[in-house]
Amino acid sequence: METKKVSNNMLARMPIYLNYIKTLPQETKNISATKIANALGLGEVSVRKDLAKVSDGGRCKLGYPCEELIKDIESFLGIQRKMEAVVAGNGEMLQLLLSYDGFGPSGLDILAGFDANLKEESVIGEKVIYPMEQLESFFENKKVLIGIILTSVGDAQDVCDRMVSLGVEGIWNFTPIHLNVPEHVVLQNESFTASITKLRMQLQEKGEEV
Amino acid sequence: METKKVSNNMLARMPIYLNYIKTLPQETKNISATKIANALGLGEVSVRKDLAKVSDGGRCKLGYPCEELIKDIESFLGIQRKMEAVVAGNGEMLQLLLSYDGFGPSGLDILAGFDANLKEESVIGEKVIYPMEQLESFFENKKVLIGIILTSVGDAQDVCDRMVSLGVEGIWNFTPIHLNVPEHVVLQNESFTASITKLRMQLQEKGEEV
């Protein structure tokens, strides 16, 4: 996959395109940006630009061959290549993330969970949650690329440091604090507060009393 | 609160600043952008710009009075003003969102949950989950600004339409499909796939094999 600068909005639209194209009737061999834009209520220009960024299969008047476009979007999203991850957290929030089934399209493969409050292994769905002190032994035989942090604010930096020293290359931080990571580690912050504030600002622009 | 164009990154940093300033020792009366930047490992220019956007309490050499800065950030994030919301979903995911305690700093106030698989009311913590068919009656005496959608993909558009016709002004969509909303309604998509893809791209830029 070639790395190109893309916007958050474009990244968010990609799985939506994928979902839509995959649910088209089997006899649909080609699909145009216009048709996708109309079906999803999106701007035609955005859709056209998005697709041009991930696929060069578009043909004048014909559009994109559906099969090729699916493959190109999947390749863009990296679905074929798994990224192994572990998640550290507490109780319910940890279980939530482990039982969330929407990570498929992203290639994220959560291997296990770790909970500081746990004394013994526990199982949720097909995933095992280990006591936090087993983090180091778990990493002994495995390559883990991503550490997901859902712990309490007080534990977050310590858990992050342990994961980094065990070799993770990326940290996905769900806590509302800033984590310090070495230069070679990628940090991605997930902020519900930011989303809600954005929603509030857009409502204000529309003249809502919020 | 004045509406200014702000970036996602800035929105994500605001709760981090707030958290940091609130945990300073009580005798700290003033705080500078430089000190915040160093403590959090952020760029000084970004911090300076961020703070200037939300507060005009900054004084040369002194920095910002902590109390005033806390108030200004809280006001920017809209913490003083509640936004009433309901959330529609299924089983565990719904319960877990209702028990998530990290929404405080955003002012989001989740009044109740609705579950299509439920025959009778159920209670989680201090929140009630109602059968989905009670959505309309619940709205009769209440102003609900935001509808949060955590349902299955198949139910999402229908539930969204019902919420919109009941008067919500914003939809916060956690499902991976595109929802059609009328022009006057604000749509905010939460896409974990987009976050993971961003993480992957940054890893690739650093030369990781992903």
Short mmCIF file of C-alpha atoms in Angstrom, two decimals:
data_model
loop_
_atom_site.label_atom_id
_atom_site.label_comp_id
_atom_site.label_asym_id
_atom_site.label_seq_id
_atom_site.Cartn_x
_atom_site.Cartn_y
_atom_site.Cartn_z
CA MET A 1 0.00 0.00 0.00
CA GLU A 2 1.31 3.40 -0.94
CA THR A 3 1.20 6.00 1.78
CA LYS A 4 -0.65 9.15 0.71
CA LYS A 5 -1.87 12.02 2.81
CA VAL A 6 -5.54 11.43 3.42
CA SER A 7 -8.09 13.18 5.60
CA ASN A 8 -9.88 11.71 8.60
CA ASN A 9 -13.16 12.13 6.76
CA MET A 10 -11.89 10.14 3.82
CA LEU A 11 -10.67 7.38 6.13
CA ALA A 12 -14.08 7.28 7.78
CA ARG A 13 -15.86 7.00 4.42
CA MET A 14 -13.80 4.05 3.14
CA PRO A 15 -15.43 1.33 5.26
CA ILE A 16 -18.82 2.81 4.33
CA TYR A 17 -18.05 2.43 0.60
CA LEU A 18 -16.82 -1.09 1.22
CA ASN A 19 -19.97 -2.04 3.09
CA TYR A 20 -22.15 -0.59 0.35
CA ILE A 21 -20.35 -2.18 -2.61
CA LYS A 22 -20.28 -5.58 -0.90
CA THR A 23 -24.06 -5.53 -0.45
CA LEU A 24 -24.83 -4.73 -4.13
CA PRO A 25 -26.74 -7.44 -6.06
CA GLN A 26 -24.35 -9.99 -7.59
CA GLU A 27 -25.28 -9.01 -11.16
CA THR A 28 -23.84 -5.51 -10.60
CA LYS A 29 -20.45 -5.74 -12.26
CA ASN A 30 -19.53 -2.04 -12.34
CA ILE A 31 -20.28 0.90 -10.08
CA SER A 32 -19.73 4.61 -10.66
CA ALA A 33 -18.77 7.30 -8.17
CA THR A 34 -22.03 9.07 -9.02
CA LYS A 35 -24.11 6.03 -8.12
CA ILE A 36 -22.25 5.51 -4.85
CA ALA A 37 -22.60 9.21 -3.99
CA ASN A 38 -26.35 9.15 -4.64
CA ALA A 39 -26.95 5.91 -2.75
CA LEU A 40 -25.06 7.12 0.32
CA GLY A 41 -26.16 10.74 0.20
CA LEU A 42 -22.58 11.96 -0.18
CA GLY A 43 -21.09 14.62 -2.44
CA GLU A 44 -20.12 13.28 -5.86
CA VAL A 45 -16.83 15.20 -5.92
CA SER A 46 -15.70 13.72 -2.58
CA VAL A 47 -16.55 10.18 -3.65
CA ARG A 48 -14.78 10.63 -6.98
CA LYS A 49 -11.64 11.94 -5.25
CA ASP A 50 -11.71 9.23 -2.57
CA LEU A 51 -11.95 6.41 -5.09
CA ALA A 52 -9.26 7.90 -7.31
CA LYS A 53 -6.93 7.82 -4.31
CA VAL A 54 -7.31 4.10 -3.70
CA SER A 55 -7.99 2.60 -7.13
CA ASP A 56 -7.01 3.23 -10.72
CA GLY A 57 -9.66 0.83 -12.03
CA GLY A 58 -12.15 3.60 -12.94
CA ARG A 59 -13.27 3.62 -16.58
CA CYS A 60 -15.07 6.44 -18.33
CA LYS A 61 -18.88 5.87 -18.41
CA LEU A 62 -18.45 2.37 -16.94
CA GLY A 63 -17.22 3.25 -13.49
CA TYR A 64 -15.21 0.81 -11.39
CA PRO A 65 -15.39 -2.99 -11.67
CA CYS A 66 -16.93 -3.88 -8.28
CA GLU A 67 -14.59 -6.77 -7.52
CA GLU A 68 -11.50 -4.72 -8.27
CA LEU A 69 -12.75 -1.77 -6.24
CA ILE A 70 -13.47 -4.00 -3.23
CA LYS A 71 -9.95 -5.38 -3.42
CA ASP A 72 -8.42 -1.92 -3.76
CA ILE A 73 -10.32 -0.50 -0.79
CA GLU A 74 -9.47 -3.56 1.31
CA SER A 75 -5.86 -3.21 0.36
CA PHE A 76 -5.98 0.51 1.22
CA LEU A 77 -7.51 -0.25 4.61
CA GLY A 78 -4.96 -3.00 5.05
CA ILE A 79 -7.53 -5.69 5.72
CA GLN A 80 -5.37 -8.46 4.32
CA ARG A 81 -2.57 -7.67 6.73
CA LYS A 82 -3.36 -8.30 10.35
CA MET A 83 -1.98 -5.99 13.03
CA GLU A 84 -1.62 -7.91 16.26
CA ALA A 85 -2.66 -6.01 19.36
CA VAL A 86 -3.24 -6.44 23.06
CA VAL A 87 -5.49 -4.28 25.19
CA ALA A 88 -4.95 -3.28 28.81
CA GLY A 89 -7.88 -2.00 30.80
CA ASN A 90 -10.31 -2.46 33.62
CA GLY A 91 -13.49 -4.44 33.96
CA GLU A 92 -16.34 -3.39 31.75
CA MET A 93 -14.55 -1.10 29.32
CA LEU A 94 -12.04 -3.82 28.60
CA GLN A 95 -14.78 -6.36 28.00
CA LEU A 96 -16.52 -3.88 25.72
CA LEU A 97 -13.51 -3.55 23.49
CA LEU A 98 -12.82 -7.29 23.46
CA SER A 99 -16.38 -8.12 22.47
CA TYR A 100 -16.62 -5.34 19.87
CA ASP A 101 -16.95 -7.00 16.49
CA GLY A 102 -16.43 -3.95 14.29
CA PHE A 103 -12.65 -4.14 13.99
CA GLY A 104 -12.74 -6.65 11.13
CA PRO A 105 -12.46 -4.12 8.28
CA SER A 106 -9.38 -2.56 9.86
CA GLY A 107 -7.23 -5.67 10.12
CA LEU A 108 -6.75 -5.14 13.85
CA ASP A 109 -6.39 -8.50 15.55
CA ILE A 110 -6.77 -8.25 19.32
CA LEU A 111 -4.92 -11.23 20.76
CA ALA A 112 -5.77 -10.80 24.44
CA GLY A 113 -6.74 -8.45 27.24
CA PHE A 114 -4.93 -7.56 30.47
CA ASP A 115 -6.63 -6.35 33.63
CA ALA A 116 -4.81 -5.13 36.75
CA ASN A 117 -7.77 -6.07 38.95
CA LEU A 118 -7.80 -9.68 37.83
CA LYS A 119 -6.23 -12.46 39.88
CA GLU A 120 -6.97 -15.28 37.42
CA GLU A 121 -7.49 -15.61 33.68
CA SER A 122 -11.01 -15.01 32.48
CA VAL A 123 -12.61 -15.54 29.09
CA ILE A 124 -14.88 -13.22 27.10
CA GLY A 125 -16.15 -14.66 23.83
CA GLU A 126 -13.08 -16.17 22.20
CA LYS A 127 -10.64 -13.84 23.94
CA VAL A 128 -8.70 -14.42 27.15
CA ILE A 129 -8.18 -11.69 29.75
CA TYR A 130 -5.01 -12.17 31.82
CA PRO A 131 -3.92 -10.55 35.07
CA MET A 132 -1.75 -7.53 34.21
CA GLU A 133 1.37 -9.09 35.72
CA GLN A 134 1.33 -11.68 32.92
CA LEU A 135 1.92 -8.98 30.27
CA GLU A 136 5.66 -9.66 30.06
CA SER A 137 5.35 -13.44 29.80
CA PHE A 138 2.64 -13.11 27.13
CA PHE A 139 5.01 -11.13 24.91
CA GLU A 140 7.77 -13.75 25.14
CA ASN A 141 6.70 -15.81 22.14
CA LYS A 142 4.63 -13.29 20.23
CA LYS A 143 5.05 -10.32 17.99
CA VAL A 144 2.60 -7.66 19.17
CA LEU A 145 2.52 -4.48 17.12
CA ILE A 146 -0.09 -2.38 18.91
CA GLY A 147 -0.86 -1.72 22.57
CA ILE A 148 -4.35 -0.42 23.32
CA ILE A 149 -4.70 1.51 26.56
CA LEU A 150 -8.05 1.63 28.32
CA THR A 151 -6.77 1.63 31.89
CA SER A 152 -7.49 4.16 34.61
CA VAL A 153 -5.74 7.50 34.16
CA GLY A 154 -3.35 6.68 37.01
CA ASP A 155 -2.13 3.43 35.44
CA ALA A 156 -1.95 4.55 31.82
CA GLN A 157 1.63 5.83 31.56
CA ASP A 158 3.05 2.86 33.46
CA VAL A 159 1.25 0.33 31.25
CA CYS A 160 2.26 2.30 28.16
CA ASP A 161 5.94 2.21 29.25
CA ARG A 162 5.78 -1.54 29.83
CA MET A 163 4.24 -2.17 26.42
CA VAL A 164 6.82 0.04 24.70
CA SER A 165 9.69 -1.73 26.43
CA LEU A 166 8.17 -5.04 25.29
CA GLY A 167 8.40 -3.83 21.71
CA VAL A 168 5.03 -2.48 20.57
CA GLU A 169 5.38 0.04 17.77
CA GLY A 170 2.05 1.78 18.20
CA ILE A 171 -0.05 2.90 21.17
CA TRP A 172 -3.80 3.47 20.79
CA ASN A 173 -4.77 5.60 23.76
CA PHE A 174 -8.40 5.69 24.93
CA THR A 175 -7.63 7.50 28.19
CA PRO A 176 -8.06 11.28 28.42
CA ILE A 177 -4.41 11.91 29.36
CA HIS A 178 -1.34 12.55 27.31
CA LEU A 179 1.06 9.62 27.12
CA ASN A 180 4.78 10.04 26.58
CA VAL A 181 6.22 7.61 24.06
CA PRO A 182 9.67 7.42 22.47
CA GLU A 183 10.11 8.94 19.02
CA HIS A 184 9.94 5.60 17.17
CA VAL A 185 6.52 4.74 18.63
CA VAL A 186 3.31 5.99 17.01
CA LEU A 187 0.66 7.40 19.34
CA GLN A 188 -3.00 7.55 18.31
CA ASN A 189 -5.43 9.23 20.72
CA GLU A 190 -9.11 8.32 20.70
CA SER A 191 -11.13 11.11 22.22
CA PHE A 192 -14.88 10.86 22.69
CA THR A 193 -14.75 14.32 24.24
CA ALA A 194 -13.34 15.70 20.99
CA SER A 195 -16.16 14.04 19.02
CA ILE A 196 -18.83 15.40 21.32
CA THR A 197 -17.33 18.89 21.25
CA LYS A 198 -17.29 18.76 17.46
CA LEU A 199 -20.94 17.73 17.45
CA ARG A 200 -21.75 20.61 19.81
CA MET A 201 -19.93 23.13 17.62
CA GLN A 202 -21.74 21.99 14.50
CA LEU A 203 -25.05 22.27 16.35
CA GLN A 204 -24.14 25.80 17.39
CA GLU A 205 -23.33 26.70 13.81
CA LYS A 206 -26.85 25.57 12.92
CA GLY A 207 -28.22 27.89 15.60
CA GLU A 208 -29.13 25.31 18.20
CA GLU A 209 -29.16 26.44 21.84
CA VAL A 210 -26.42 24.22 23.29
CA MET B 1 -19.01 29.95 23.65
CA GLU B 2 -17.85 31.47 20.42
CA THR B 3 -17.64 29.16 17.45
CA LYS B 4 -14.20 29.15 15.85
CA LYS B 5 -12.73 26.74 13.34
CA VAL B 6 -10.63 24.29 15.29
CA SER B 7 -8.83 21.10 14.32
CA ASN B 8 -9.59 17.59 15.58
CA ASN B 9 -6.15 17.47 17.13
CA MET B 10 -6.78 20.63 19.08
CA LEU B 11 -10.13 19.29 20.30
CA ALA B 12 -8.40 16.11 21.44
CA ARG B 13 -5.73 18.09 23.32
CA MET B 14 -8.18 20.23 25.30
CA PRO B 15 -9.31 17.55 27.79
CA ILE B 16 -5.63 16.63 28.23
CA TYR B 17 -4.75 20.21 29.21
CA LEU B 18 -7.73 20.31 31.55
CA ASN B 19 -6.73 17.09 33.25
CA TYR B 20 -3.16 18.29 33.67
CA ILE B 21 -4.00 21.74 35.05
CA LYS B 22 -6.55 20.28 37.47
CA THR B 23 -3.94 17.96 38.95
CA LEU B 24 -1.34 20.71 39.59
CA PRO B 25 -0.46 21.36 43.26
CA GLN B 26 -2.83 23.89 44.83
CA GLU B 27 -0.09 26.46 45.33
CA THR B 28 0.40 26.74 41.55
CA LYS B 29 -1.47 29.93 40.72
CA ASN B 30 -0.23 30.49 37.17
CA ILE B 31 0.81 28.19 34.36
CA SER B 32 2.58 28.98 31.09
CA ALA B 33 2.14 27.37 27.68
CA THR B 34 5.83 26.42 27.81
CA LYS B 35 5.41 24.56 31.08
CA ILE B 36 2.32 22.72 29.84
CA ALA B 37 4.09 21.83 26.59
CA ASN B 38 7.12 20.43 28.43
CA ALA B 39 5.08 18.50 30.98
CA LEU B 40 2.93 16.86 28.31
CA GLY B 41 5.65 16.38 25.70
CA LEU B 42 3.80 18.57 23.20
CA GLY B 43 5.04 21.28 20.86
CA GLU B 44 5.14 24.70 22.49
CA VAL B 45 3.74 26.46 19.44
CA SER B 46 0.67 24.18 19.34
CA VAL B 47 -0.02 24.64 23.04
CA ARG B 48 0.36 28.40 22.75
CA LYS B 49 -2.04 28.54 19.80
CA ASP B 50 -4.56 26.22 21.47
CA LEU B 51 -4.69 28.24 24.67
CA ALA B 52 -4.94 31.55 22.81
CA LYS B 53 -8.04 30.18 21.06
CA VAL B 54 -9.91 29.42 24.26
CA SER B 55 -8.67 32.02 26.75
CA ASP B 56 -7.46 35.60 26.74
CA GLY B 57 -6.16 35.36 30.30
CA GLY B 58 -2.52 34.85 29.26
CA ARG B 59 -0.07 37.42 30.70
CA CYS B 60 3.48 38.00 29.54
CA LYS B 61 6.01 36.09 31.69
CA LEU B 62 3.27 35.02 34.14
CA GLY B 63 1.28 32.69 31.92
CA TYR B 64 -2.37 31.93 32.58
CA PRO B 65 -4.05 32.05 35.99
CA CYS B 66 -4.88 28.35 36.53
CA GLU B 67 -8.42 28.90 37.79
CA GLU B 68 -9.30 31.14 34.88
CA LEU B 69 -7.78 28.76 32.34
CA ILE B 70 -9.71 25.81 33.78
CA LYS B 71 -12.93 27.79 33.48
CA ASP B 72 -12.13 28.90 29.94
CA ILE B 73 -11.33 25.37 28.75
CA GLU B 74 -14.44 24.01 30.45
CA SER B 75 -16.50 26.70 28.83
CA PHE B 76 -14.90 25.91 25.45
CA LEU B 77 -15.67 22.22 25.87
CA GLY B 78 -19.16 23.18 26.96
CA ILE B 79 -19.00 21.31 30.22
CA GLN B 80 -21.36 23.67 31.99
CA ARG B 81 -24.06 23.11 29.43
CA LYS B 82 -25.53 19.65 29.33
CA MET B 83 -26.51 18.05 26.03
CA GLU B 84 -29.29 15.54 26.62
CA ALA B 85 -28.94 12.31 24.68
CA VAL B 86 -30.42 8.86 24.34
CA VAL B 87 -28.63 5.81 23.02
CA ALA B 88 -30.13 2.97 21.00
CA GLY B 89 -28.27 -0.30 20.81
CA ASN B 90 -28.12 -3.97 21.61
CA GLY B 91 -27.16 -5.93 24.68
CA GLU B 92 -23.63 -5.55 25.93
CA MET B 93 -22.48 -2.66 23.77
CA LEU B 94 -25.44 -0.61 24.97
CA GLN B 95 -24.86 -1.48 28.61
CA LEU B 96 -21.22 -0.62 28.34
CA LEU B 97 -21.82 2.78 26.79
CA LEU B 98 -24.35 3.52 29.51
CA SER B 99 -21.83 2.61 32.18
CA TYR B 100 -18.94 4.49 30.54
CA ASP B 101 -18.00 7.29 32.92
CA GLY B 102 -15.74 9.30 30.65
CA PHE B 103 -18.38 11.55 29.12
CA GLY B 104 -18.36 14.02 32.03
CA PRO B 105 -15.89 16.51 30.53
CA SER B 106 -17.97 16.77 27.36
CA GLY B 107 -21.27 17.74 28.95
CA LEU B 108 -23.04 14.81 27.29
CA ASP B 109 -25.89 13.65 29.50
CA ILE B 110 -27.22 10.23 28.50
CA LEU B 111 -30.78 10.07 29.78
CA ALA B 112 -31.65 6.49 28.84
CA GLY B 113 -30.97 3.54 26.59
CA PHE B 114 -33.26 1.72 24.14
CA ASP B 115 -32.85 -1.90 23.09
CA ALA B 116 -34.90 -3.63 20.38
CA ASN B 117 -34.34 -7.02 22.00
CA LEU B 118 -35.77 -5.97 25.33
CA LYS B 119 -39.33 -6.81 26.39
CA GLU B 120 -39.21 -5.02 29.74
CA GLU B 121 -37.33 -2.11 31.27
CA SER B 122 -33.99 -2.95 32.76
CA VAL B 123 -31.61 -0.86 34.88
CA ILE B 124 -27.86 -0.45 34.57
CA GLY B 125 -26.23 1.72 37.24
CA GLU B 126 -28.46 4.79 37.41
CA LYS B 127 -29.69 4.48 33.83
CA VAL B 128 -32.84 2.79 32.55
CA ILE B 129 -32.89 0.76 29.33
CA TYR B 130 -36.33 0.68 27.69
CA PRO B 131 -37.70 -1.59 24.97
CA MET B 132 -37.20 0.20 21.63
CA GLU B 133 -40.96 0.59 21.07
CA GLN B 134 -41.06 3.02 24.00
CA LEU B 135 -38.80 5.50 22.17
CA GLU B 136 -41.72 7.66 21.03
CA SER B 137 -43.41 7.81 24.44
CA PHE B 138 -40.10 8.66 26.14
CA PHE B 139 -39.70 11.74 23.94
CA GLU B 140 -43.19 13.06 24.78
CA ASN B 141 -42.16 15.11 27.81
CA LYS B 142 -38.48 15.58 27.15
CA LYS B 143 -36.14 17.62 25.04
CA VAL B 144 -33.51 15.26 23.67
CA LEU B 145 -30.82 16.87 21.56
CA ILE B 146 -28.62 13.92 20.55
CA GLY B 147 -29.38 10.38 19.40
CA ILE B 148 -26.53 7.90 19.73
CA ILE B 149 -26.71 4.89 17.42
CA LEU B 150 -25.04 1.65 18.46
CA THR B 151 -27.58 -0.73 16.90
CA SER B 152 -26.94 -3.49 14.38
CA VAL B 153 -26.21 -2.24 10.87
CA GLY B 154 -29.63 -3.43 9.70
CA ASP B 155 -31.55 -1.38 12.29
CA ALA B 156 -29.44 1.77 12.21
CA GLN B 157 -31.21 3.82 9.52
CA ASP B 158 -34.66 3.01 10.86
CA VAL B 159 -33.74 4.02 14.42
CA CYS B 160 -32.02 7.14 13.08
CA ASP B 161 -35.17 8.13 11.15
CA ARG B 162 -37.34 7.66 14.23
CA MET B 163 -35.02 9.78 16.37
CA VAL B 164 -34.91 12.53 13.75
CA SER B 165 -38.68 12.60 13.44
CA LEU B 166 -38.86 12.86 17.24
CA GLY B 167 -36.75 16.01 17.05
CA VAL B 168 -33.12 15.18 17.81
CA GLU B 169 -30.75 17.71 16.24
CA GLY B 170 -27.63 15.56 16.22
CA ILE B 171 -26.88 11.91 15.48
CA TRP B 172 -23.70 10.27 16.84
CA ASN B 173 -23.21 7.18 14.72
CA PHE B 174 -21.07 4.30 16.02
CA THR B 175 -22.14 1.87 13.28
CA PRO B 176 -19.92 1.38 10.22
CA ILE B 177 -22.63 2.42 7.74
CA HIS B 178 -23.59 5.78 6.31
CA LEU B 179 -26.79 7.23 7.73
CA ASN B 180 -29.00 9.61 5.78
CA VAL B 181 -30.18 12.59 7.83
CA PRO B 182 -32.04 15.75 6.79
CA GLU B 183 -29.99 18.89 6.20
CA HIS B 184 -30.82 20.45 9.58
CA VAL B 185 -29.48 17.45 11.52
CA VAL B 186 -25.78 17.15 12.38
CA LEU B 187 -24.18 13.75 11.81
CA GLN B 188 -21.02 12.74 13.66
CA ASN B 189 -19.47 9.40 12.72
CA GLU B 190 -17.25 7.54 15.16
CA SER B 191 -14.99 5.36 13.13
CA PHE B 192 -12.54 3.06 14.86
CA THR B 193 -11.57 1.76 11.42
CA ALA B 194 -10.44 5.25 10.45
CA SER B 195 -8.33 5.50 13.62
CA ILE B 196 -6.72 2.13 13.06
CA THR B 197 -6.00 2.91 9.42
CA LYS B 198 -4.36 6.17 10.49
CA LEU B 199 -2.26 4.28 13.01
CA ARG B 200 -1.23 1.80 10.32
CA MET B 201 -0.26 4.57 7.91
CA GLN B 202 1.89 6.28 10.51
CA LEU B 203 3.58 2.96 11.27
CA GLN B 204 4.27 2.50 7.59
CA GLU B 205 5.79 5.96 7.38
CA LYS B 206 8.16 4.86 10.14
CA GLY B 207 9.12 1.87 8.06
CA GLU B 208 7.28 -0.81 9.99
CA GLU B 209 6.24 -3.94 8.11
CA VAL B 210 2.44 -3.73 8.42
#
